[in-house]
Amino acid sequence: MLAYIVRRLLLMVPTLIGIMIINFAVVQLAPGGPIEQIIAELTGIDSGTTGRISGSGSEVSGAATAAASGEPAADSSYRGAQGLDPEFIRELEQQFGFDKPLHERFLLMMGNFIRFDFGTSYFRDETVVDLVLSKMPVSISLGLWTTLLVYLVCIPLGIRKAVLDGTRFDAWTTTALTVGFAIPSFVLAIVLIMFFAGGTFLDWFPLRGLTSEDFHELSLAAKVVDYLWHLVLPVTALVLGGFLSLTMLTKNSYLDQINMLYVQTARAKGLTERRVLYGHVFRNAMLIVIAGFPSAFVGILFTGAMLIEIIFSLDGLGLLGFEAAIKRDYPIMFATVYFFTLLGLVMNLIGDLTYTIIDPRIDFESRSV
């Protein structure tokens, strides 16, 4: 097993580098980089950004003055740079590191990332690590509770559907799960707000944030209730669409096992149906379901929550990544891609190791990677 883990860890290196190269190349080809964002602010073009580069206020002001005083137009390939001082454009390139060739910039970035030095945001006066850590509580709250609820509901429901396969219960639950899967989470979020958060009907739940304004003044019990109270609507909007796939996976895994010889033998010995289903079938049927928990958590944690965060005013990683992409905040964009890719690769390895914990008969050592 140790040799298998070492091989998997070594394979992570070229995989991670390949993903970073692809993302780096795609982002460089996209128009509207950080220098264009600053130029757009100076020339009054709406670029969809807010704020400016930390510590560059004097430079921006100087460039604006130069542009207004009729300085020669910049001989630049940057869109909208006409009328700005060419020297200022060169200073911006040096500040962002764009005066270096692409391959040198990539190697420098990867060298810093290996040391987990992710730099400072272009448009916020904070390091990337501090920004990500400040947004993590929101994303962890959404991802953790969503994953737990999905598993707590889907596993018993999938087992029940397998036992009652082909019955009216199976048909109606499949229909309900399919409808829930077909409704986008952001549409469901708007419907929940309309019905339960002061919209057209009831005003039972808060509309924004994870806590109330007086959260720090509450007792411990009241804080827990307030926190869970704020999570009801966003988590509900996220979980309903996630029930179908895991429920059907659980059902099909059980159906594969129920008719096997060892199950018939257990029943012939007079064991109760509950003992057969949860004592004998569970380990084999739940292998793929439970082993996928780490990857499922990462998937729910870092994908699909952006619109939910926007709708419910939750300042999490989804919103941070969206704003970074709009503003072309490269340190945040590349750092999050690097970190989440690395985390995903590690979670895949943990998922494989979980297989061996659930069923010791599985031996990856004898299989090629």
mmCIF file of C-alpha atoms in Angstrom:
data_model
loop_
_atom_site.group_PDB
_atom_site.id
_atom_site.type_symbol
_atom_site.label_atom_id
_atom_site.label_comp_id
_atom_site.label_asym_id
_atom_site.label_seq_id
_atom_site.Cartn_x
_atom_site.Cartn_y
_atom_site.Cartn_z
ATOM 1 C CA MET A 1 0.000 0.000 0.000
ATOM 2 C CA LEU A 2 2.875 2.371 0.762
ATOM 3 C CA ALA A 3 4.303 1.919 -2.742
ATOM 4 C CA TYR A 4 0.873 2.616 -4.239
ATOM 5 C CA ILE A 5 0.553 5.848 -2.225
ATOM 6 C CA VAL A 6 4.022 6.961 -3.309
ATOM 7 C CA ARG A 7 3.213 6.302 -6.987
ATOM 8 C CA ARG A 8 -0.040 8.249 -6.703
ATOM 9 C CA LEU A 9 1.727 11.174 -5.049
ATOM 10 C CA LEU A 10 4.356 11.211 -7.795
ATOM 11 C CA LEU A 11 1.653 11.177 -10.481
ATOM 12 C CA MET A 12 0.059 14.232 -8.897
ATOM 13 C CA VAL A 13 3.039 16.374 -9.890
ATOM 14 C CA PRO A 14 2.707 16.173 -13.715
ATOM 15 C CA THR A 15 -1.099 16.230 -13.414
ATOM 16 C CA LEU A 16 -1.019 19.433 -11.380
ATOM 17 C CA ILE A 17 1.547 21.051 -13.682
ATOM 18 C CA GLY A 18 -0.475 20.127 -16.776
ATOM 19 C CA ILE A 19 -3.679 21.606 -15.353
ATOM 20 C CA MET A 20 -1.874 24.809 -14.365
ATOM 21 C CA ILE A 21 -0.290 25.156 -17.833
ATOM 22 C CA ILE A 22 -3.676 24.821 -19.544
ATOM 23 C CA ASN A 23 -5.345 27.331 -17.224
ATOM 24 C CA PHE A 24 -2.433 29.764 -17.472
ATOM 25 C CA ALA A 25 -2.493 29.662 -21.280
ATOM 26 C CA VAL A 26 -6.278 30.077 -21.507
ATOM 27 C CA VAL A 27 -6.306 33.055 -19.138
ATOM 28 C CA GLN A 28 -3.487 34.775 -21.047
ATOM 29 C CA LEU A 29 -5.491 34.495 -24.284
ATOM 30 C CA ALA A 30 -8.606 36.025 -22.733
ATOM 31 C CA PRO A 31 -8.970 39.787 -23.380
ATOM 32 C CA GLY A 32 -9.274 42.347 -20.602
ATOM 33 C CA GLY A 33 -6.291 41.666 -18.332
ATOM 34 C CA PRO A 34 -5.524 43.639 -15.159
ATOM 35 C CA ILE A 35 -3.725 46.396 -17.072
ATOM 36 C CA GLU A 36 -6.769 46.835 -19.311
ATOM 37 C CA GLN A 37 -8.887 47.051 -16.162
ATOM 38 C CA ILE A 38 -6.813 49.971 -14.863
ATOM 39 C CA ILE A 39 -6.843 51.659 -18.266
ATOM 40 C CA ALA A 40 -10.611 51.283 -18.386
ATOM 41 C CA GLU A 41 -10.919 53.062 -15.033
ATOM 42 C CA LEU A 42 -8.684 55.894 -16.208
ATOM 43 C CA THR A 43 -10.530 56.401 -19.466
ATOM 44 C CA GLY A 44 -13.977 56.074 -17.912
ATOM 45 C CA ILE A 45 -14.891 52.818 -19.674
ATOM 46 C CA ASP A 46 -17.158 50.571 -17.622
ATOM 47 C CA SER A 47 -15.172 47.392 -17.102
ATOM 48 C CA GLY A 48 -17.386 45.908 -14.425
ATOM 49 C CA THR A 49 -14.731 46.354 -11.738
ATOM 50 C CA THR A 50 -14.705 48.113 -8.436
ATOM 51 C CA GLY A 51 -11.685 49.450 -6.616
ATOM 52 C CA ARG A 52 -8.100 49.722 -7.799
ATOM 53 C CA ILE A 53 -4.700 48.231 -7.231
ATOM 54 C CA SER A 54 -3.429 48.564 -3.707
ATOM 55 C CA GLY A 55 -0.707 51.136 -3.394
ATOM 56 C CA SER A 56 -1.044 52.472 -6.950
ATOM 57 C CA GLY A 57 -3.194 55.523 -6.248
ATOM 58 C CA SER A 58 -0.421 58.017 -7.045
ATOM 59 C CA GLU A 59 0.394 56.214 -10.281
ATOM 60 C CA VAL A 60 -3.226 56.189 -11.362
ATOM 61 C CA SER A 61 -3.610 59.846 -10.526
ATOM 62 C CA GLY A 62 -0.416 60.686 -12.364
ATOM 63 C CA ALA A 63 -1.522 58.798 -15.441
ATOM 64 C CA ALA A 64 -4.892 60.478 -15.393
ATOM 65 C CA THR A 65 -3.180 63.867 -15.189
ATOM 66 C CA ALA A 66 -0.862 62.928 -18.044
ATOM 67 C CA ALA A 67 -3.783 61.828 -20.170
ATOM 68 C CA ALA A 68 -5.647 65.039 -19.464
ATOM 69 C CA SER A 69 -2.646 67.229 -20.237
ATOM 70 C CA GLY A 70 -2.189 65.850 -23.725
ATOM 71 C CA GLU A 71 0.769 63.541 -23.259
ATOM 72 C CA PRO A 72 1.732 61.514 -26.342
ATOM 73 C CA ALA A 73 -0.380 58.448 -26.925
ATOM 74 C CA ALA A 74 1.044 55.195 -25.702
ATOM 75 C CA ASP A 75 2.365 52.906 -28.421
ATOM 76 C CA SER A 76 0.723 49.919 -26.783
ATOM 77 C CA SER A 77 -1.296 46.903 -27.733
ATOM 78 C CA TYR A 78 -3.542 47.421 -24.712
ATOM 79 C CA ARG A 79 -7.088 48.342 -25.581
ATOM 80 C CA GLY A 80 -7.949 51.932 -24.657
ATOM 81 C CA ALA A 81 -4.338 52.950 -23.898
ATOM 82 C CA GLN A 82 -4.392 55.867 -26.353
ATOM 83 C CA GLY A 83 -3.652 59.116 -24.551
ATOM 84 C CA LEU A 84 -1.836 57.568 -21.593
ATOM 85 C CA ASP A 85 1.833 58.073 -20.850
ATOM 86 C CA PRO A 86 3.841 55.140 -22.334
ATOM 87 C CA GLU A 87 6.103 55.234 -19.290
ATOM 88 C CA PHE A 88 3.135 54.632 -17.027
ATOM 89 C CA ILE A 89 2.106 51.591 -19.092
ATOM 90 C CA ARG A 90 5.623 50.205 -18.712
ATOM 91 C CA GLU A 91 5.490 50.783 -14.948
ATOM 92 C CA LEU A 92 2.202 48.901 -14.772
ATOM 93 C CA GLU A 93 3.738 46.007 -16.713
ATOM 94 C CA GLN A 94 6.640 45.877 -14.263
ATOM 95 C CA GLN A 95 4.299 46.034 -11.267
ATOM 96 C CA PHE A 96 2.230 43.118 -12.557
ATOM 97 C CA GLY A 97 5.269 41.231 -13.876
ATOM 98 C CA PHE A 98 4.065 41.438 -17.487
ATOM 99 C CA ASP A 99 7.467 42.717 -18.633
ATOM 100 C CA LYS A 100 8.706 39.126 -18.457
ATOM 101 C CA PRO A 101 8.045 36.435 -21.106
ATOM 102 C CA LEU A 102 5.174 34.008 -20.515
ATOM 103 C CA HIS A 103 7.295 30.980 -19.655
ATOM 104 C CA GLU A 104 9.317 32.950 -17.117
ATOM 105 C CA ARG A 105 6.154 34.272 -15.479
ATOM 106 C CA PHE A 106 4.725 30.761 -15.267
ATOM 107 C CA LEU A 107 7.880 29.263 -13.748
ATOM 108 C CA LEU A 108 8.104 32.109 -11.239
ATOM 109 C CA MET A 109 4.451 31.633 -10.287
ATOM 110 C CA MET A 110 4.808 27.858 -9.857
ATOM 111 C CA GLY A 111 7.967 28.328 -7.800
ATOM 112 C CA ASN A 112 6.044 30.569 -5.412
ATOM 113 C CA PHE A 113 3.050 28.228 -5.328
ATOM 114 C CA ILE A 114 5.234 25.243 -4.378
ATOM 115 C CA ARG A 115 6.195 27.228 -1.261
ATOM 116 C CA PHE A 116 2.507 28.114 -0.808
ATOM 117 C CA ASP A 117 3.335 31.748 -1.434
ATOM 118 C CA PHE A 118 0.268 32.906 -3.379
ATOM 119 C CA GLY A 119 1.087 36.601 -3.416
ATOM 120 C CA THR A 120 -1.214 39.590 -2.980
ATOM 121 C CA SER A 121 -4.442 40.398 -4.761
ATOM 122 C CA TYR A 122 -4.152 42.969 -7.537
ATOM 123 C CA PHE A 123 -7.315 44.807 -6.567
ATOM 124 C CA ARG A 124 -7.524 44.227 -2.802
ATOM 125 C CA ASP A 125 -5.045 45.232 -0.131
ATOM 126 C CA GLU A 126 -4.823 41.656 1.195
ATOM 127 C CA THR A 127 -2.818 38.541 0.557
ATOM 128 C CA VAL A 128 -4.535 35.724 -1.327
ATOM 129 C CA VAL A 129 -4.193 33.384 1.667
ATOM 130 C CA ASP A 130 -5.929 35.865 3.988
ATOM 131 C CA LEU A 131 -8.719 36.398 1.459
ATOM 132 C CA VAL A 132 -9.338 32.668 0.990
ATOM 133 C CA LEU A 133 -9.248 31.989 4.735
ATOM 134 C CA SER A 134 -11.729 34.787 5.386
ATOM 135 C CA LYS A 135 -14.185 33.267 2.869
ATOM 136 C CA MET A 136 -13.733 29.633 3.946
ATOM 137 C CA PRO A 137 -16.279 29.610 6.833
ATOM 138 C CA VAL A 138 -19.151 30.383 4.441
ATOM 139 C CA SER A 139 -18.142 27.768 1.863
ATOM 140 C CA ILE A 140 -17.381 25.134 4.491
ATOM 141 C CA SER A 141 -20.778 25.736 6.102
ATOM 142 C CA LEU A 142 -22.591 25.294 2.798
ATOM 143 C CA GLY A 143 -20.511 22.332 1.645
ATOM 144 C CA LEU A 144 -20.435 20.426 4.910
ATOM 145 C CA TRP A 145 -24.136 20.669 5.731
ATOM 146 C CA THR A 146 -25.150 20.017 2.130
ATOM 147 C CA THR A 147 -22.992 16.889 1.910
ATOM 148 C CA LEU A 148 -24.160 15.523 5.264
ATOM 149 C CA LEU A 149 -27.846 16.083 4.484
ATOM 150 C CA VAL A 150 -27.524 14.528 1.036
ATOM 151 C CA TYR A 151 -25.891 11.392 2.446
ATOM 152 C CA LEU A 152 -28.261 11.132 5.431
ATOM 153 C CA VAL A 153 -31.286 11.279 3.139
ATOM 154 C CA CYS A 154 -30.062 9.429 0.057
ATOM 155 C CA ILE A 155 -28.585 6.296 1.627
ATOM 156 C CA PRO A 156 -31.737 5.207 3.562
ATOM 157 C CA LEU A 157 -33.958 6.306 0.682
ATOM 158 C CA GLY A 158 -31.858 4.412 -1.873
ATOM 159 C CA ILE A 159 -31.976 1.262 0.255
ATOM 160 C CA ARG A 160 -35.757 1.576 0.611
ATOM 161 C CA LYS A 161 -36.160 2.046 -3.147
ATOM 162 C CA ALA A 162 -34.035 -1.063 -3.780
ATOM 163 C CA VAL A 163 -36.166 -3.146 -1.432
ATOM 164 C CA LEU A 164 -39.378 -1.803 -2.998
ATOM 165 C CA ASP A 165 -38.055 -1.779 -6.548
ATOM 166 C CA GLY A 166 -40.855 -1.465 -9.117
ATOM 167 C CA THR A 167 -43.524 -0.490 -6.576
ATOM 168 C CA ARG A 168 -45.574 2.701 -6.505
ATOM 169 C CA PHE A 169 -43.260 4.113 -3.805
ATOM 170 C CA ASP A 170 -40.270 3.627 -6.096
ATOM 171 C CA ALA A 171 -42.004 5.327 -9.023
ATOM 172 C CA TRP A 172 -43.252 8.340 -7.062
ATOM 173 C CA THR A 173 -39.951 8.971 -5.302
ATOM 174 C CA THR A 174 -38.051 8.725 -8.596
ATOM 175 C CA THR A 175 -40.419 11.295 -10.115
ATOM 176 C CA ALA A 176 -40.006 13.655 -7.160
ATOM 177 C CA LEU A 177 -36.216 13.322 -7.208
ATOM 178 C CA THR A 178 -36.098 13.942 -10.965
ATOM 179 C CA VAL A 179 -38.188 17.102 -10.616
ATOM 180 C CA GLY A 180 -35.900 18.346 -7.847
ATOM 181 C CA PHE A 181 -32.844 17.598 -9.984
ATOM 182 C CA ALA A 182 -34.326 19.465 -12.966
ATOM 183 C CA ILE A 183 -34.886 22.686 -11.020
ATOM 184 C CA PRO A 184 -31.715 24.831 -10.954
ATOM 185 C CA SER A 185 -30.579 25.668 -7.437
ATOM 186 C CA PHE A 186 -30.680 29.417 -8.043
ATOM 187 C CA VAL A 187 -34.289 29.218 -9.297
ATOM 188 C CA LEU A 188 -35.252 27.227 -6.225
ATOM 189 C CA ALA A 189 -33.466 29.801 -4.061
ATOM 190 C CA ILE A 190 -35.576 32.606 -5.530
ATOM 191 C CA VAL A 191 -38.761 30.574 -4.972
ATOM 192 C CA LEU A 192 -37.787 29.919 -1.352
ATOM 193 C CA ILE A 193 -37.148 33.623 -0.793
ATOM 194 C CA MET A 194 -40.499 34.503 -2.328
ATOM 195 C CA PHE A 195 -42.376 32.053 -0.085
ATOM 196 C CA PHE A 196 -40.397 32.054 3.167
ATOM 197 C CA ALA A 197 -38.085 35.109 3.399
ATOM 198 C CA GLY A 198 -40.349 38.132 3.268
ATOM 199 C CA GLY A 199 -41.358 37.869 -0.353
ATOM 200 C CA THR A 200 -44.951 37.487 -1.415
ATOM 201 C CA PHE A 201 -45.998 35.147 1.422
ATOM 202 C CA LEU A 202 -44.204 34.331 4.692
ATOM 203 C CA ASP A 203 -41.295 35.967 6.500
ATOM 204 C CA TRP A 204 -39.877 33.066 8.501
ATOM 205 C CA PHE A 205 -36.207 33.057 7.519
ATOM 206 C CA PRO A 206 -33.485 35.716 7.091
ATOM 207 C CA LEU A 207 -32.613 36.873 3.613
ATOM 208 C CA ARG A 208 -28.868 37.415 3.886
ATOM 209 C CA GLY A 209 -25.732 36.393 5.729
ATOM 210 C CA LEU A 210 -24.870 33.458 7.983
ATOM 211 C CA THR A 211 -25.541 35.267 11.259
ATOM 212 C CA SER A 212 -27.631 38.118 12.623
ATOM 213 C CA GLU A 213 -26.211 41.552 13.412
ATOM 214 C CA ASP A 214 -26.420 40.925 17.168
ATOM 215 C CA PHE A 215 -24.798 37.469 16.861
ATOM 216 C CA HIS A 216 -21.907 38.281 19.239
ATOM 217 C CA GLU A 217 -24.328 39.361 21.960
ATOM 218 C CA LEU A 218 -26.231 36.049 21.955
ATOM 219 C CA SER A 219 -25.717 33.090 24.251
ATOM 220 C CA LEU A 220 -24.030 29.948 22.927
ATOM 221 C CA ALA A 221 -27.312 28.128 22.371
ATOM 222 C CA ALA A 222 -28.835 31.161 20.703
ATOM 223 C CA LYS A 223 -25.780 31.465 18.424
ATOM 224 C CA VAL A 224 -26.191 27.866 17.256
ATOM 225 C CA VAL A 225 -29.891 28.388 16.571
ATOM 226 C CA ASP A 226 -29.205 31.668 14.759
ATOM 227 C CA TYR A 227 -26.502 30.061 12.606
ATOM 228 C CA LEU A 228 -28.698 27.097 11.635
ATOM 229 C CA TRP A 229 -31.655 29.425 11.055
ATOM 230 C CA HIS A 230 -29.654 31.369 8.457
ATOM 231 C CA LEU A 231 -28.528 28.142 6.741
ATOM 232 C CA VAL A 232 -31.991 26.684 6.143
ATOM 233 C CA LEU A 233 -32.822 28.359 2.830
ATOM 234 C CA PRO A 234 -29.398 28.279 1.074
ATOM 235 C CA VAL A 235 -28.735 24.664 2.085
ATOM 236 C CA THR A 236 -32.246 23.641 1.024
ATOM 237 C CA ALA A 237 -31.672 25.232 -2.380
ATOM 238 C CA LEU A 238 -28.436 23.258 -2.761
ATOM 239 C CA VAL A 239 -29.477 19.829 -1.480
ATOM 240 C CA LEU A 240 -32.688 19.198 -3.407
ATOM 241 C CA GLY A 241 -30.893 18.915 -6.734
ATOM 242 C CA GLY A 242 -28.279 16.557 -5.269
ATOM 243 C CA PHE A 243 -30.613 13.821 -4.039
ATOM 244 C CA LEU A 244 -31.201 12.055 -7.358
ATOM 245 C CA SER A 245 -27.737 10.822 -8.323
ATOM 246 C CA LEU A 246 -26.705 9.519 -4.907
ATOM 247 C CA THR A 247 -30.099 7.913 -4.242
ATOM 248 C CA MET A 248 -30.048 6.054 -7.563
ATOM 249 C CA LEU A 249 -26.418 5.053 -7.032
ATOM 250 C CA THR A 250 -27.329 3.605 -3.640
ATOM 251 C CA LYS A 251 -30.378 1.830 -5.057
ATOM 252 C CA ASN A 252 -28.475 0.284 -7.962
ATOM 253 C CA SER A 253 -25.609 -0.792 -5.682
ATOM 254 C CA TYR A 254 -28.086 -2.582 -3.437
ATOM 255 C CA LEU A 255 -29.906 -4.177 -6.353
ATOM 256 C CA ASP A 256 -26.602 -5.614 -7.569
ATOM 257 C CA GLN A 257 -26.058 -7.269 -4.193
ATOM 258 C CA ILE A 258 -29.538 -8.338 -3.091
ATOM 259 C CA ASN A 259 -29.823 -11.296 -5.474
ATOM 260 C CA MET A 260 -26.328 -12.652 -4.839
ATOM 261 C CA LEU A 261 -25.794 -16.061 -3.292
ATOM 262 C CA TYR A 262 -24.466 -14.841 0.059
ATOM 263 C CA VAL A 263 -27.668 -12.804 0.594
ATOM 264 C CA GLN A 264 -29.852 -15.821 -0.171
ATOM 265 C CA THR A 265 -27.750 -17.878 2.227
ATOM 266 C CA ALA A 266 -28.186 -15.308 4.998
ATOM 267 C CA ARG A 267 -31.936 -15.303 4.483
ATOM 268 C CA ALA A 268 -32.019 -19.123 4.480
ATOM 269 C CA LYS A 269 -30.336 -19.108 7.887
ATOM 270 C CA GLY A 270 -33.342 -17.221 9.257
ATOM 271 C CA LEU A 271 -31.739 -13.790 9.669
ATOM 272 C CA THR A 272 -34.119 -10.833 9.773
ATOM 273 C CA GLU A 273 -34.430 -8.653 6.686
ATOM 274 C CA ARG A 274 -32.935 -5.726 8.585
ATOM 275 C CA ARG A 275 -29.924 -7.855 9.581
ATOM 276 C CA VAL A 276 -29.481 -8.988 5.990
ATOM 277 C CA LEU A 277 -29.747 -5.500 4.498
ATOM 278 C CA TYR A 278 -27.628 -3.618 7.009
ATOM 279 C CA GLY A 279 -25.369 -6.362 8.323
ATOM 280 C CA HIS A 280 -24.425 -8.210 5.139
ATOM 281 C CA VAL A 281 -25.346 -6.152 2.088
ATOM 282 C CA PHE A 282 -24.392 -2.732 3.428
ATOM 283 C CA ARG A 283 -20.610 -3.166 3.358
ATOM 284 C CA ASN A 284 -20.515 -4.321 -0.259
ATOM 285 C CA ALA A 285 -23.248 -2.056 -1.594
ATOM 286 C CA MET A 286 -22.011 1.093 0.160
ATOM 287 C CA LEU A 287 -18.401 0.691 -0.909
ATOM 288 C CA ILE A 288 -18.583 3.078 -3.849
ATOM 289 C CA VAL A 289 -21.008 5.443 -2.082
ATOM 290 C CA ILE A 290 -19.097 5.967 1.155
ATOM 291 C CA ALA A 291 -15.673 5.968 -0.506
ATOM 292 C CA GLY A 292 -16.834 8.865 -2.671
ATOM 293 C CA PHE A 293 -17.647 11.058 0.343
ATOM 294 C CA PRO A 294 -14.361 13.062 0.360
ATOM 295 C CA SER A 295 -14.642 13.911 -3.336
ATOM 296 C CA ALA A 296 -18.354 14.674 -2.983
ATOM 297 C CA PHE A 297 -17.618 17.122 -0.180
ATOM 298 C CA VAL A 298 -14.981 18.932 -2.217
ATOM 299 C CA GLY A 299 -17.299 19.035 -5.231
ATOM 300 C CA ILE A 300 -20.187 20.542 -3.284
ATOM 301 C CA LEU A 301 -17.854 22.825 -1.365
ATOM 302 C CA PHE A 302 -16.232 24.511 -4.341
ATOM 303 C CA THR A 303 -18.717 24.191 -7.189
ATOM 304 C CA GLY A 304 -22.277 25.244 -7.815
ATOM 305 C CA ALA A 305 -22.597 27.574 -4.803
ATOM 306 C CA MET A 306 -21.648 30.857 -6.483
ATOM 307 C CA LEU A 307 -25.177 31.907 -7.431
ATOM 308 C CA ILE A 308 -26.477 30.791 -4.033
ATOM 309 C CA GLU A 309 -23.838 32.951 -2.357
ATOM 310 C CA ILE A 310 -24.849 35.928 -4.494
ATOM 311 C CA ILE A 311 -28.596 35.466 -3.944
ATOM 312 C CA PHE A 312 -28.285 35.099 -0.161
ATOM 313 C CA SER A 313 -25.445 37.653 0.192
ATOM 314 C CA LEU A 314 -22.989 35.034 1.451
ATOM 315 C CA ASP A 315 -19.400 36.174 1.022
ATOM 316 C CA GLY A 316 -17.744 32.836 0.250
ATOM 317 C CA LEU A 317 -15.236 31.313 -2.135
ATOM 318 C CA GLY A 318 -17.700 31.124 -5.013
ATOM 319 C CA LEU A 319 -18.289 34.864 -4.959
ATOM 320 C CA LEU A 320 -14.565 35.529 -4.497
ATOM 321 C CA GLY A 321 -13.702 33.435 -7.549
ATOM 322 C CA PHE A 322 -16.389 35.095 -9.643
ATOM 323 C CA GLU A 323 -15.164 38.581 -8.776
ATOM 324 C CA ALA A 324 -11.552 37.561 -9.412
ATOM 325 C CA ALA A 325 -12.461 36.260 -12.882
ATOM 326 C CA ILE A 326 -14.377 39.442 -13.745
ATOM 327 C CA LYS A 327 -11.556 41.710 -12.543
ATOM 328 C CA ARG A 328 -8.802 39.456 -13.943
ATOM 329 C CA ASP A 329 -7.253 39.239 -10.475
ATOM 330 C CA TYR A 330 -4.664 36.688 -11.555
ATOM 331 C CA PRO A 331 -3.152 35.893 -8.107
ATOM 332 C CA ILE A 332 -6.567 34.839 -6.777
ATOM 333 C CA MET A 333 -7.527 33.011 -9.974
ATOM 334 C CA PHE A 334 -4.365 30.934 -10.284
ATOM 335 C CA ALA A 335 -3.931 30.369 -6.553
ATOM 336 C CA THR A 336 -7.455 28.986 -6.174
ATOM 337 C CA VAL A 337 -7.023 26.772 -9.251
ATOM 338 C CA TYR A 338 -3.749 25.444 -7.849
ATOM 339 C CA PHE A 339 -5.080 24.870 -4.344
ATOM 340 C CA PHE A 340 -8.396 23.305 -5.381
ATOM 341 C CA THR A 341 -6.715 21.076 -7.972
ATOM 342 C CA LEU A 342 -4.203 19.887 -5.398
ATOM 343 C CA LEU A 343 -6.991 19.332 -2.887
ATOM 344 C CA GLY A 344 -9.028 17.388 -5.445
ATOM 345 C CA LEU A 345 -6.088 15.111 -6.264
ATOM 346 C CA VAL A 346 -5.468 14.454 -2.582
ATOM 347 C CA MET A 347 -9.176 13.734 -2.022
ATOM 348 C CA ASN A 348 -9.130 11.195 -4.857
ATOM 349 C CA LEU A 349 -6.262 9.407 -3.117
ATOM 350 C CA ILE A 350 -8.122 9.530 0.197
ATOM 351 C CA GLY A 351 -11.163 8.091 -1.571
ATOM 352 C CA ASP A 352 -9.090 5.144 -2.817
ATOM 353 C CA LEU A 353 -7.724 4.561 0.684
ATOM 354 C CA THR A 354 -11.279 4.662 2.023
ATOM 355 C CA TYR A 355 -12.080 1.675 -0.187
ATOM 356 C CA THR A 356 -9.457 -0.388 1.645
ATOM 357 C CA ILE A 357 -10.762 0.752 5.033
ATOM 358 C CA ILE A 358 -14.334 -0.252 4.194
ATOM 359 C CA ASP A 359 -13.320 -3.514 2.524
ATOM 360 C CA PRO A 360 -9.823 -4.798 3.451
ATOM 361 C CA ARG A 361 -10.077 -7.362 0.641
ATOM 362 C CA ILE A 362 -9.305 -4.588 -1.858
ATOM 363 C CA ASP A 363 -5.600 -4.392 -2.582
ATOM 364 C CA PHE A 364 -4.400 -1.559 -4.808
ATOM 365 C CA GLU A 365 -0.813 -2.726 -4.376
ATOM 366 C CA SER A 366 -1.384 -5.579 -6.814
ATOM 367 C CA ARG A 367 -2.949 -3.262 -9.422
ATOM 368 C CA SER A 368 -1.122 -0.971 -11.808
ATOM 369 C CA VAL A 369 -1.711 2.774 -11.325
#
